Short mmCIF file of N, CA and C in Angstrom, two decimals:
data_model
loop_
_atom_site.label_atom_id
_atom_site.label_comp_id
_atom_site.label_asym_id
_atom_site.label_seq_id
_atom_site.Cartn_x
_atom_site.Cartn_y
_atom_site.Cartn_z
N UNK A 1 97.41 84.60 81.99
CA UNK A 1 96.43 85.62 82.35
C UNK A 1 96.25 85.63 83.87
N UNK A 2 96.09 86.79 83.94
CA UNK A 2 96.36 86.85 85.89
C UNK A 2 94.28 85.92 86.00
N UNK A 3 94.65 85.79 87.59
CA UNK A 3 93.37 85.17 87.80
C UNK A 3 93.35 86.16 89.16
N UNK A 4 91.87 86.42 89.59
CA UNK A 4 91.53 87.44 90.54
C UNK A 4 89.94 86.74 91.04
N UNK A 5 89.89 87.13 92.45
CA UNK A 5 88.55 86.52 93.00
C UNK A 5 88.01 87.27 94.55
N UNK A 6 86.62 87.12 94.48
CA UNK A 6 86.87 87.92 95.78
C UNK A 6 87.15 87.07 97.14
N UNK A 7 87.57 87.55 98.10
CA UNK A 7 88.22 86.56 99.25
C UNK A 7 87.08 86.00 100.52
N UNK A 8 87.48 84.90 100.76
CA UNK A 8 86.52 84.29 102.30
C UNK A 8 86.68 85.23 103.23
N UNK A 9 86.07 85.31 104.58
CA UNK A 9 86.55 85.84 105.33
C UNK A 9 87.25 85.03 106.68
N UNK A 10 87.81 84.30 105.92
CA UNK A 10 88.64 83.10 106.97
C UNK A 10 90.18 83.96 107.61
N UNK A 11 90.38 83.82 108.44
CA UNK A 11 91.81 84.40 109.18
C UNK A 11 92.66 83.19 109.40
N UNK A 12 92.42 82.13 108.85
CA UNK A 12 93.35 81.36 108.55
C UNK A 12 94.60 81.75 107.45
N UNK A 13 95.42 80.72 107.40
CA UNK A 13 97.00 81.38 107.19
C UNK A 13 97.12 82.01 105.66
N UNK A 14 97.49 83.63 106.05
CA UNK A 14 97.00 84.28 104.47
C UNK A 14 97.56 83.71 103.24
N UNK A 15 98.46 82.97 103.47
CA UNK A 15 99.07 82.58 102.24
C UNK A 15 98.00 81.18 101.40
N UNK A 16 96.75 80.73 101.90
CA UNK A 16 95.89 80.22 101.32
C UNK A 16 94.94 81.17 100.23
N UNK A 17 94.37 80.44 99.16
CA UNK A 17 93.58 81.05 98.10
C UNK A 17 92.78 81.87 98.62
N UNK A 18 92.36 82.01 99.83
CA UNK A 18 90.89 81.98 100.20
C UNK A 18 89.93 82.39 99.36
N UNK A 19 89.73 81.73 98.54
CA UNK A 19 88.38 82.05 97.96
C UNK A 19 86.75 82.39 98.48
N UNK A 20 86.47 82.97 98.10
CA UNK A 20 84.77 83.10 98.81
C UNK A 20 83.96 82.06 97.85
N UNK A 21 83.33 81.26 99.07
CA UNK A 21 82.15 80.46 98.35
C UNK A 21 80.90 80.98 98.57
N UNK A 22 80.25 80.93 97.08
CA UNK A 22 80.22 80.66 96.01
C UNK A 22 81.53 81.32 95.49
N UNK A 23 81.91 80.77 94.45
CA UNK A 23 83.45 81.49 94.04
C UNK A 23 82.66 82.87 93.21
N UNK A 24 83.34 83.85 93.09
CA UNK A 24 83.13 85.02 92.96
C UNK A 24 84.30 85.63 91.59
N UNK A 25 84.61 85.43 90.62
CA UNK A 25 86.08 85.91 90.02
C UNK A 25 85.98 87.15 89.85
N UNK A 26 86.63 87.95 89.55
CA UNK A 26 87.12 88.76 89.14
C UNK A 26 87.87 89.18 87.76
N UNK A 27 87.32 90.10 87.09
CA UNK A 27 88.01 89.88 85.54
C UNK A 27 88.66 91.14 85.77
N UNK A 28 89.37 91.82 84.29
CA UNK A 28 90.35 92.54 84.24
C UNK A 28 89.32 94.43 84.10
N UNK A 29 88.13 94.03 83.95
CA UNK A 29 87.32 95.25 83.48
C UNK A 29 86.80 95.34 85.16
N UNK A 30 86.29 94.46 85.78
CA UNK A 30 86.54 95.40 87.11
C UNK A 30 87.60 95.60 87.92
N UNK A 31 88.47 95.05 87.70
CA UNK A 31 90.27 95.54 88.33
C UNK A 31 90.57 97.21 87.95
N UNK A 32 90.04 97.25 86.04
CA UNK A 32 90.32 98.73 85.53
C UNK A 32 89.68 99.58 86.12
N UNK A 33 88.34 98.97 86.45
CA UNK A 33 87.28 100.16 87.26
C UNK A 33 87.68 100.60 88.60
N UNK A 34 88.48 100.37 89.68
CA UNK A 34 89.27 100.70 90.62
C UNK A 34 90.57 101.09 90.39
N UNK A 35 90.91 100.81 89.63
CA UNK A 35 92.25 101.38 88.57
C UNK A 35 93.17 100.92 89.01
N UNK A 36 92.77 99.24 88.82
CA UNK A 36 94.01 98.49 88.71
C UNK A 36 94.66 97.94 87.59
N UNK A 37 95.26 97.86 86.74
CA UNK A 37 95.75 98.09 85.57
C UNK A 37 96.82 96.75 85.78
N UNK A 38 96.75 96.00 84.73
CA UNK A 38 97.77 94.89 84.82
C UNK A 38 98.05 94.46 83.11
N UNK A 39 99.27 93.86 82.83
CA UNK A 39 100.37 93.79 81.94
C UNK A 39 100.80 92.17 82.04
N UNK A 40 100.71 91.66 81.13
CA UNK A 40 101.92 90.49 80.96
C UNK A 40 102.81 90.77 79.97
N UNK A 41 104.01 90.19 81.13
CA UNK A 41 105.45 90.58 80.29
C UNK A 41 106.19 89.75 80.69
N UNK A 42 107.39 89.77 79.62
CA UNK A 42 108.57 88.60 79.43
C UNK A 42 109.92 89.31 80.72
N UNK A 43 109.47 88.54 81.98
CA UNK A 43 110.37 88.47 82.94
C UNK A 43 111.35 88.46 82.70
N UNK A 44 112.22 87.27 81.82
CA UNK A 44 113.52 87.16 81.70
C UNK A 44 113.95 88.19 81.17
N UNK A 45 113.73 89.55 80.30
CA UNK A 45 113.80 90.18 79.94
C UNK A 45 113.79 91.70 80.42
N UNK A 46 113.51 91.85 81.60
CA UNK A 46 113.08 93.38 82.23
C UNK A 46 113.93 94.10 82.10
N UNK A 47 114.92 93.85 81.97
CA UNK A 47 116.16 94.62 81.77
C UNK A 47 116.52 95.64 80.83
N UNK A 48 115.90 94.76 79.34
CA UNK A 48 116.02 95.73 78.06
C UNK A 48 114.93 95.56 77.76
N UNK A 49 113.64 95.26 78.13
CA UNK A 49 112.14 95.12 77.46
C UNK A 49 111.77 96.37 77.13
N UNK A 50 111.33 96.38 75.47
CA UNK A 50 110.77 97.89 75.22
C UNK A 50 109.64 98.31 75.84
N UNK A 51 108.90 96.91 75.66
CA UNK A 51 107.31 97.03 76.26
C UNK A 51 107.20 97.80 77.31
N UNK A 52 108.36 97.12 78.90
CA UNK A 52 108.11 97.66 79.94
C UNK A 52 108.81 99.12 80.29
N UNK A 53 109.87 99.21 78.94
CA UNK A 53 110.09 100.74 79.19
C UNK A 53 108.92 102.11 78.29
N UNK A 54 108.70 101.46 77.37
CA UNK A 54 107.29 102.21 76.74
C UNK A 54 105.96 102.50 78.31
N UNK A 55 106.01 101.55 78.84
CA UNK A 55 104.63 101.48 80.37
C UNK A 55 105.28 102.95 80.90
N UNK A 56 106.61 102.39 81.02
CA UNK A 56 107.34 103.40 82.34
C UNK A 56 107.50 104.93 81.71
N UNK A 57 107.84 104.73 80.50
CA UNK A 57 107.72 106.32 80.01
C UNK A 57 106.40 106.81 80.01
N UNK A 58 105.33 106.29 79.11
CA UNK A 58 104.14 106.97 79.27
C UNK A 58 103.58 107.30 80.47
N UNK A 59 104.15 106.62 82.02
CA UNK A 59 103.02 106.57 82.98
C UNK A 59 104.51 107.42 83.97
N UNK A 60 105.07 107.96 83.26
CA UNK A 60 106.14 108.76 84.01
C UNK A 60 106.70 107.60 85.18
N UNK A 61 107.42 106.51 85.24
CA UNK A 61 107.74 105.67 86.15
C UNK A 61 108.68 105.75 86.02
N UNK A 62 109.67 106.46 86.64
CA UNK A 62 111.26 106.35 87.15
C UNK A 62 112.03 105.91 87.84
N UNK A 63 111.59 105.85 88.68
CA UNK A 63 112.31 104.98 89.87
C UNK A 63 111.97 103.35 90.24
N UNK A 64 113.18 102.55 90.19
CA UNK A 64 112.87 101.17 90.46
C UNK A 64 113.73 100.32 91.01
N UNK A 65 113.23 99.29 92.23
CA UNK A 65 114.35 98.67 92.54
C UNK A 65 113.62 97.10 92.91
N UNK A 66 114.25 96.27 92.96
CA UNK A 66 114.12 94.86 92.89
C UNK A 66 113.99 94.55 94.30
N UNK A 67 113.14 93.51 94.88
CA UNK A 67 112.93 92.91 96.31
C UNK A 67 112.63 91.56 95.85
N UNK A 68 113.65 91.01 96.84
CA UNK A 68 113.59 89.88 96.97
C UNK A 68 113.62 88.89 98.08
N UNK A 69 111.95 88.71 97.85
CA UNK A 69 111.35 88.11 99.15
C UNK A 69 110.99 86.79 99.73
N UNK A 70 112.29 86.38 99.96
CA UNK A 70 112.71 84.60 100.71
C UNK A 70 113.71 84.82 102.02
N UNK A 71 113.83 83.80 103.00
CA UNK A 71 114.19 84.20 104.10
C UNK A 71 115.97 84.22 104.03
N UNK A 72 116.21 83.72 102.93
CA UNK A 72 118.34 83.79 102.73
C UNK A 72 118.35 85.35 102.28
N UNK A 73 117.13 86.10 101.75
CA UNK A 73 118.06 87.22 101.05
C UNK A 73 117.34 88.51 101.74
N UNK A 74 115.85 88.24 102.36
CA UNK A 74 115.64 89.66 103.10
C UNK A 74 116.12 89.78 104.35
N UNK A 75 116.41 90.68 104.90
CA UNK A 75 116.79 90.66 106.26
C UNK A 75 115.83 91.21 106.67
N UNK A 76 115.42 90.58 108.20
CA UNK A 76 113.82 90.49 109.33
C UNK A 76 112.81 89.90 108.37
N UNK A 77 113.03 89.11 107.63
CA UNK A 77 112.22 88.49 107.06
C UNK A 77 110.70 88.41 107.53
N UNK A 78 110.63 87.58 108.60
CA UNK A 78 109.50 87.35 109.30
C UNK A 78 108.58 88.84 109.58
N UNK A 79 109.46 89.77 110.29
CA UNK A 79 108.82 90.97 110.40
C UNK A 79 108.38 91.86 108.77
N UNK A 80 109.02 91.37 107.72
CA UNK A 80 108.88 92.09 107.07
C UNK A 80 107.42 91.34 105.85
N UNK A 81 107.53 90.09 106.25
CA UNK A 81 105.99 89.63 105.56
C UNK A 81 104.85 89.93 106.59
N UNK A 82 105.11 90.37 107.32
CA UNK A 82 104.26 90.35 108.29
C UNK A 82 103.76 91.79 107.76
N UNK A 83 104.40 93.08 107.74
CA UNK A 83 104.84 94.52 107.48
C UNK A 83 103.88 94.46 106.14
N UNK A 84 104.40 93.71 104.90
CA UNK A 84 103.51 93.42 103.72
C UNK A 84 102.17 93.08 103.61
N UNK A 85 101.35 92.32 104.84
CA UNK A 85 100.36 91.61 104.97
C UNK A 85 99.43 93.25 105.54
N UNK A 86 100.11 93.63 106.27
CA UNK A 86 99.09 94.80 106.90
C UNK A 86 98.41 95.89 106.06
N UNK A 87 97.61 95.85 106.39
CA UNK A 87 96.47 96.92 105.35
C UNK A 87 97.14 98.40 105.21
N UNK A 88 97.72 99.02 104.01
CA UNK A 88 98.22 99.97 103.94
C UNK A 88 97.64 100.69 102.24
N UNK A 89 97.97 101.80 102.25
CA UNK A 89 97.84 102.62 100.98
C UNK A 89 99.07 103.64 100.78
N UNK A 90 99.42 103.61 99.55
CA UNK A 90 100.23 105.21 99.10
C UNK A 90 99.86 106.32 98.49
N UNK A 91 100.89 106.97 98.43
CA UNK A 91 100.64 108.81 97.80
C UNK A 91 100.22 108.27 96.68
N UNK A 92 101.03 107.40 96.16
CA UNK A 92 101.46 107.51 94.92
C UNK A 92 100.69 106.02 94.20
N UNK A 93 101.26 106.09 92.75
CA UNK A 93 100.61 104.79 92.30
C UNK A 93 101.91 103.56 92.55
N UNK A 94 101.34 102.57 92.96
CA UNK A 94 102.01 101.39 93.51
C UNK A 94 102.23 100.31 92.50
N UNK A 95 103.75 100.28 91.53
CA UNK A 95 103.60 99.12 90.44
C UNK A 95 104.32 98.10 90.88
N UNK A 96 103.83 96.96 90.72
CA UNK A 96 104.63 95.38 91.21
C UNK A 96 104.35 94.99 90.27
N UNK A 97 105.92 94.50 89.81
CA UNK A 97 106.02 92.75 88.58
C UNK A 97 107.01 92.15 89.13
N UNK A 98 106.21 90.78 89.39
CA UNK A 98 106.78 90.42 89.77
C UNK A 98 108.24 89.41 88.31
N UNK A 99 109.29 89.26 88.81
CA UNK A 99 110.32 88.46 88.30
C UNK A 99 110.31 87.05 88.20
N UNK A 100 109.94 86.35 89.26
CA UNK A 100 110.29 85.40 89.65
C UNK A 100 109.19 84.90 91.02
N UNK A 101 108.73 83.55 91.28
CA UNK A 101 108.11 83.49 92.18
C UNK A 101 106.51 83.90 91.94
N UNK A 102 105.99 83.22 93.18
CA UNK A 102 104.29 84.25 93.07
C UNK A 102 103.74 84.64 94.70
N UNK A 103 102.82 84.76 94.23
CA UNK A 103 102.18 85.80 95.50
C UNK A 103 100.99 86.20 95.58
N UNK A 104 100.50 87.01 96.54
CA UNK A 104 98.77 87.59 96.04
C UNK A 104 98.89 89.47 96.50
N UNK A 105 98.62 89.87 95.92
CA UNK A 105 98.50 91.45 96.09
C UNK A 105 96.37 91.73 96.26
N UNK A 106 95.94 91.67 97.82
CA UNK A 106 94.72 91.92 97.78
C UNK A 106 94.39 93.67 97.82
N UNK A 107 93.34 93.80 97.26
CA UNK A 107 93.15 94.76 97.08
C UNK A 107 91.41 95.55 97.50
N UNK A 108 91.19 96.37 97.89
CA UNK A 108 89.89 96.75 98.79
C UNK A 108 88.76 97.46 97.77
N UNK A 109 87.57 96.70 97.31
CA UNK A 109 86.77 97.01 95.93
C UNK A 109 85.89 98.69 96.76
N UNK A 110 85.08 99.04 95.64
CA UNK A 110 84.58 100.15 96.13
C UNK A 110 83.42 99.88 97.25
N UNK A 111 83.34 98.75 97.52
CA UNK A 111 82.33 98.19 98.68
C UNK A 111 83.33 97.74 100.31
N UNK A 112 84.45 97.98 99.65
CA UNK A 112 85.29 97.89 101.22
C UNK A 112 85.13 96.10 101.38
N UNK A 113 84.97 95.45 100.26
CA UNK A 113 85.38 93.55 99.99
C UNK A 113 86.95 93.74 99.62
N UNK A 114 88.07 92.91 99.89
CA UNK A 114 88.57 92.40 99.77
C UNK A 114 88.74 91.18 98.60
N UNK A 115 89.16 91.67 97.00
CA UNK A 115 89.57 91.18 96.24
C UNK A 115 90.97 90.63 96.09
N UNK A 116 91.20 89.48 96.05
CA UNK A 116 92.57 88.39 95.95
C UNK A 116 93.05 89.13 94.27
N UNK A 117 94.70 89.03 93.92
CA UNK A 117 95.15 88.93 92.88
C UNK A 117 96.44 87.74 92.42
N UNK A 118 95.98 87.03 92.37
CA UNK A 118 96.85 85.97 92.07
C UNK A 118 98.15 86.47 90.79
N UNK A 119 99.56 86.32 91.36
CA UNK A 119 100.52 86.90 90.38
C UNK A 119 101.90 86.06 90.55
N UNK A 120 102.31 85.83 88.87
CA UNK A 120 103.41 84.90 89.31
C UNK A 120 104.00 85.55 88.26
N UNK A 121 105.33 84.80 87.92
CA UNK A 121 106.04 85.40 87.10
C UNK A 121 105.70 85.85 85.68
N UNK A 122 105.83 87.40 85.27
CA UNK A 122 106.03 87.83 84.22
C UNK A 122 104.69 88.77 84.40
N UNK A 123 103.70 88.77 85.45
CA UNK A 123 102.56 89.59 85.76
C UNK A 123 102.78 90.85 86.32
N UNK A 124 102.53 92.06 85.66
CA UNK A 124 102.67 93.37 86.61
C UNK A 124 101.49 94.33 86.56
N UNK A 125 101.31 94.62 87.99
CA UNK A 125 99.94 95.50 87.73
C UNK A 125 100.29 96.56 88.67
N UNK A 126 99.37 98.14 87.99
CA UNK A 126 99.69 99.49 88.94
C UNK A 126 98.14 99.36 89.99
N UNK A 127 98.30 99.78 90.81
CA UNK A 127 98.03 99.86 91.83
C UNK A 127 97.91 101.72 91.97
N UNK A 128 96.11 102.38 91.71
CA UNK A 128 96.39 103.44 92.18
C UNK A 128 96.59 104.13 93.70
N UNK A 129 96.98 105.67 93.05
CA UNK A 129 97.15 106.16 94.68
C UNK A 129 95.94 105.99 95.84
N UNK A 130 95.91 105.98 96.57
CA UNK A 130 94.92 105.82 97.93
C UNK A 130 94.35 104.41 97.48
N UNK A 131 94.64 103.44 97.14
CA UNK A 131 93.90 102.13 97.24
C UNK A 131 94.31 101.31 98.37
N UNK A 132 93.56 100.70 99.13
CA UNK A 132 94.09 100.07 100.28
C UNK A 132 94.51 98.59 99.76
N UNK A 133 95.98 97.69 100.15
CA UNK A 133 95.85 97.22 99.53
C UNK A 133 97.19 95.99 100.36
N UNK A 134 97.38 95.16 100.10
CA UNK A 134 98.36 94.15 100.91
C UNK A 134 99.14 92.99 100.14
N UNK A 135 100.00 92.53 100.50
CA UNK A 135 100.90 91.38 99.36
C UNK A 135 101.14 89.87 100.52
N UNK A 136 100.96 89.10 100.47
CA UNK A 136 101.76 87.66 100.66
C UNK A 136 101.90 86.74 99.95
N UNK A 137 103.10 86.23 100.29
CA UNK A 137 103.59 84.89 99.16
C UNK A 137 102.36 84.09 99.49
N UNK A 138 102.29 82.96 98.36
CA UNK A 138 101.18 81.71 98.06
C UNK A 138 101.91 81.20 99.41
N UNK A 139 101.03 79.68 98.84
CA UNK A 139 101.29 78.58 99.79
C UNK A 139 102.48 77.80 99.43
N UNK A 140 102.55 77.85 97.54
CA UNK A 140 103.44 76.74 96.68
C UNK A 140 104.57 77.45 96.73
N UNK A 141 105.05 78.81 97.22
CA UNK A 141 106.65 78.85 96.79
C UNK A 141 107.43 79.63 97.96
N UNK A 142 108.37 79.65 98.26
CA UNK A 142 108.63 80.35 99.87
C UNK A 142 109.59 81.76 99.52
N UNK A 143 109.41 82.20 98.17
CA UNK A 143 110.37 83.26 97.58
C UNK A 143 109.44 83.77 96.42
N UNK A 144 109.72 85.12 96.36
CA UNK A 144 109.24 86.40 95.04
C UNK A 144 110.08 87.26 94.78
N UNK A 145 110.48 87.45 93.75
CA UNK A 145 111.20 88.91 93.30
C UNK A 145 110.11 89.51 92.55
N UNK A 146 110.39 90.43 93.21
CA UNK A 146 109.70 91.63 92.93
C UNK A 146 110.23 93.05 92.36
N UNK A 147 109.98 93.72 91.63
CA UNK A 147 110.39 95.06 91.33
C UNK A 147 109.39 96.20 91.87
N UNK A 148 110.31 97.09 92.61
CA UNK A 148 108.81 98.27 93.11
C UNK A 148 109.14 99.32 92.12
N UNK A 149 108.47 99.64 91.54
CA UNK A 149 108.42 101.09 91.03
C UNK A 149 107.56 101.84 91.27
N UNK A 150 108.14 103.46 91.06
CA UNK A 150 107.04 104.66 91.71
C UNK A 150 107.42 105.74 90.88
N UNK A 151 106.62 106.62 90.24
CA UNK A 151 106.48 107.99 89.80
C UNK A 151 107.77 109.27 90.76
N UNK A 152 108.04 109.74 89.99
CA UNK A 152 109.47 110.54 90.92
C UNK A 152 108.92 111.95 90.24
N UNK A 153 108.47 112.73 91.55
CA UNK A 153 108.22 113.86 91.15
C UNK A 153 109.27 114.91 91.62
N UNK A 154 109.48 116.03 91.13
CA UNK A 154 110.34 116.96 90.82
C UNK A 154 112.03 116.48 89.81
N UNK A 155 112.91 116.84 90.84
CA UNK A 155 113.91 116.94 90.14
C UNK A 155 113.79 114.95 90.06
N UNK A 156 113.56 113.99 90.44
CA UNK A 156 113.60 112.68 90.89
C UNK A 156 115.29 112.28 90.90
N UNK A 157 116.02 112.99 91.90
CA UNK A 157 117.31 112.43 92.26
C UNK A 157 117.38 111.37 93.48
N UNK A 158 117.79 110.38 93.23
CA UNK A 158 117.50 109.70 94.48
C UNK A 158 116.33 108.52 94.82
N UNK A 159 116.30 107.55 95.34
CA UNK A 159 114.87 107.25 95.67
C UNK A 159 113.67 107.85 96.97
N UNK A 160 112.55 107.80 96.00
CA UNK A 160 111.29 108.99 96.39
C UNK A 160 111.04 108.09 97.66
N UNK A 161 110.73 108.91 98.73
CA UNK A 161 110.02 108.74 99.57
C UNK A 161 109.03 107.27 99.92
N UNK A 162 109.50 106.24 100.80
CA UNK A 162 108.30 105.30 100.65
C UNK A 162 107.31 105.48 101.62
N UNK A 163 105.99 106.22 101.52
CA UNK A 163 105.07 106.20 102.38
C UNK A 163 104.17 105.25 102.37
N UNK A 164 104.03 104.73 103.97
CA UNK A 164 103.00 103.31 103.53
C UNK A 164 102.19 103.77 105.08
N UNK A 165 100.94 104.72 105.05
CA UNK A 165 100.19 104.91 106.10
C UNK A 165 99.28 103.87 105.93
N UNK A 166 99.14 102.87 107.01
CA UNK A 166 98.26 101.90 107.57
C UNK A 166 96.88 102.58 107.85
N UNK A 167 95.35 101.79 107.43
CA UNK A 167 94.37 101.86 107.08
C UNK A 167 94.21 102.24 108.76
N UNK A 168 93.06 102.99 109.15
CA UNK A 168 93.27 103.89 110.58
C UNK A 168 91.53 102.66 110.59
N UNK A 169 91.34 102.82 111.92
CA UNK A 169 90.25 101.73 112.39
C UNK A 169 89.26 102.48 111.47
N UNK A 170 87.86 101.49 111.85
CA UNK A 170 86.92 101.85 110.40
C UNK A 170 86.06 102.52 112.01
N UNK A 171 86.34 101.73 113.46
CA UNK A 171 85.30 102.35 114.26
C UNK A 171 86.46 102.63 115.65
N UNK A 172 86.92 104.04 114.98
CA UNK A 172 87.90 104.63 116.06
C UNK A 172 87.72 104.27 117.37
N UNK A 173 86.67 104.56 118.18
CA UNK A 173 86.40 103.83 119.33
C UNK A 173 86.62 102.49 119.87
N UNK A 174 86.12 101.54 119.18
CA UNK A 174 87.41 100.26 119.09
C UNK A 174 88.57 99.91 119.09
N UNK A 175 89.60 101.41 118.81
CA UNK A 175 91.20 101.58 118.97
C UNK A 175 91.15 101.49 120.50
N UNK A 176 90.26 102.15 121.45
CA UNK A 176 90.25 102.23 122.82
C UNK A 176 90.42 103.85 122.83
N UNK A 177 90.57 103.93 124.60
CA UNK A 177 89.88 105.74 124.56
C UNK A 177 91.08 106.31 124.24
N UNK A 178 90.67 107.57 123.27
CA UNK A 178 91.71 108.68 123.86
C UNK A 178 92.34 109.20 124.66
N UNK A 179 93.91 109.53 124.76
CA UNK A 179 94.47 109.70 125.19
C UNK A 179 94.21 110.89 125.83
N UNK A 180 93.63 111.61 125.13
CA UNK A 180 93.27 113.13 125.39
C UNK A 180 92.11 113.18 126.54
N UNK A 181 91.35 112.02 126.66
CA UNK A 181 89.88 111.68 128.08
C UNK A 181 88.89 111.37 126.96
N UNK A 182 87.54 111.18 127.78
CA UNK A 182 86.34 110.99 126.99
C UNK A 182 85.79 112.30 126.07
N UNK A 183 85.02 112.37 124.91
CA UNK A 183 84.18 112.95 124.80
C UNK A 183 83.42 113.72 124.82
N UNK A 184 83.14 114.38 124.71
CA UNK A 184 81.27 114.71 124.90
C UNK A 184 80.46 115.35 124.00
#
């Protein structure tokens, strides 16, 4: 069963639990209420699993491809956990199961807190559109496979579009001035 909690606000190294003390959990009925939706399923299996092709038909999920995130098999590795860690959202709905390995997929509650999702092998959860939301490996393993899948609208030839617009400051003025001059 996945485990979920809300997070410290420590900027120490993300790949720790950070839990918030008092611990805070998180169950699966408020994950649904932001419409995060999660599944356990038989990893070794993704290949021919009915289960996970029954998810993918009903929720129209077509398109899918495997990531695999350790420093022998991604290339820019470093830049690219880094890329994962940054606060972003999509068009679309965002599904990760993971294969192999674990990780945390945090996610931003309707109070703008920062909820942890603890996920290891055989865990997959959708992720709706506009949720702000971020991934890093744990502390215990230095690799994840992952599968991304996404909804393919129209003809879906090809893989769809990956848009990942980064969360814009909460107090624009803190970006520094416009380029355009001050104000008024």
């Amino acid at each position: 069963m996945v485990q979920a909690w809300y997070m410290d606000e420590s900027a120490d190294d993300p790949r720790l639990p950070h839990r918030a003390e008092p611990s805070r959990p998180v169950g699966l009925e408020q994950l649904r209420q932001l419409g995060v939706l999660y599944w356990k399923l038989d990893a070794d299996k993704y290949e021919n699993d009915p289960e996970l092709e029954k998810i993918r038909k009903e929720r129209n999920y077509s398109w899918m491809d495997i990531i695999t995130i350790c420093k022998d098999k991604l290339p820019n590795y470093e830049e690219k956990i880094k890329m994962f860690y940054e606060e972003h959202l999509h068009l679309d709905d965002e599904i990760r199961y993971v294969l192999d390995g674990s990780g945390y997929f945090d996610v931003r509650d309707k109070d703008d807190k920062w909820i942890r999702i603890f996920m290891e092998k055989g865990d997959m959860i959708t992720l709706p559109a506009g949720i702000y939301h971020r991934f890093t490996l744990d502390e215990k393993v230095a690799r994840a496979c992952v599968t991304r899948t996404r909804p393919v609208h129209g003809a879906g030839v090809g893989a769809p579009p990956w848009l990942c617009p980064p969360r814009e400051p909460l107090f624009p003025a803190a970006a520094g001035p416009s380029p355009a001059g001050p104000t008024r």
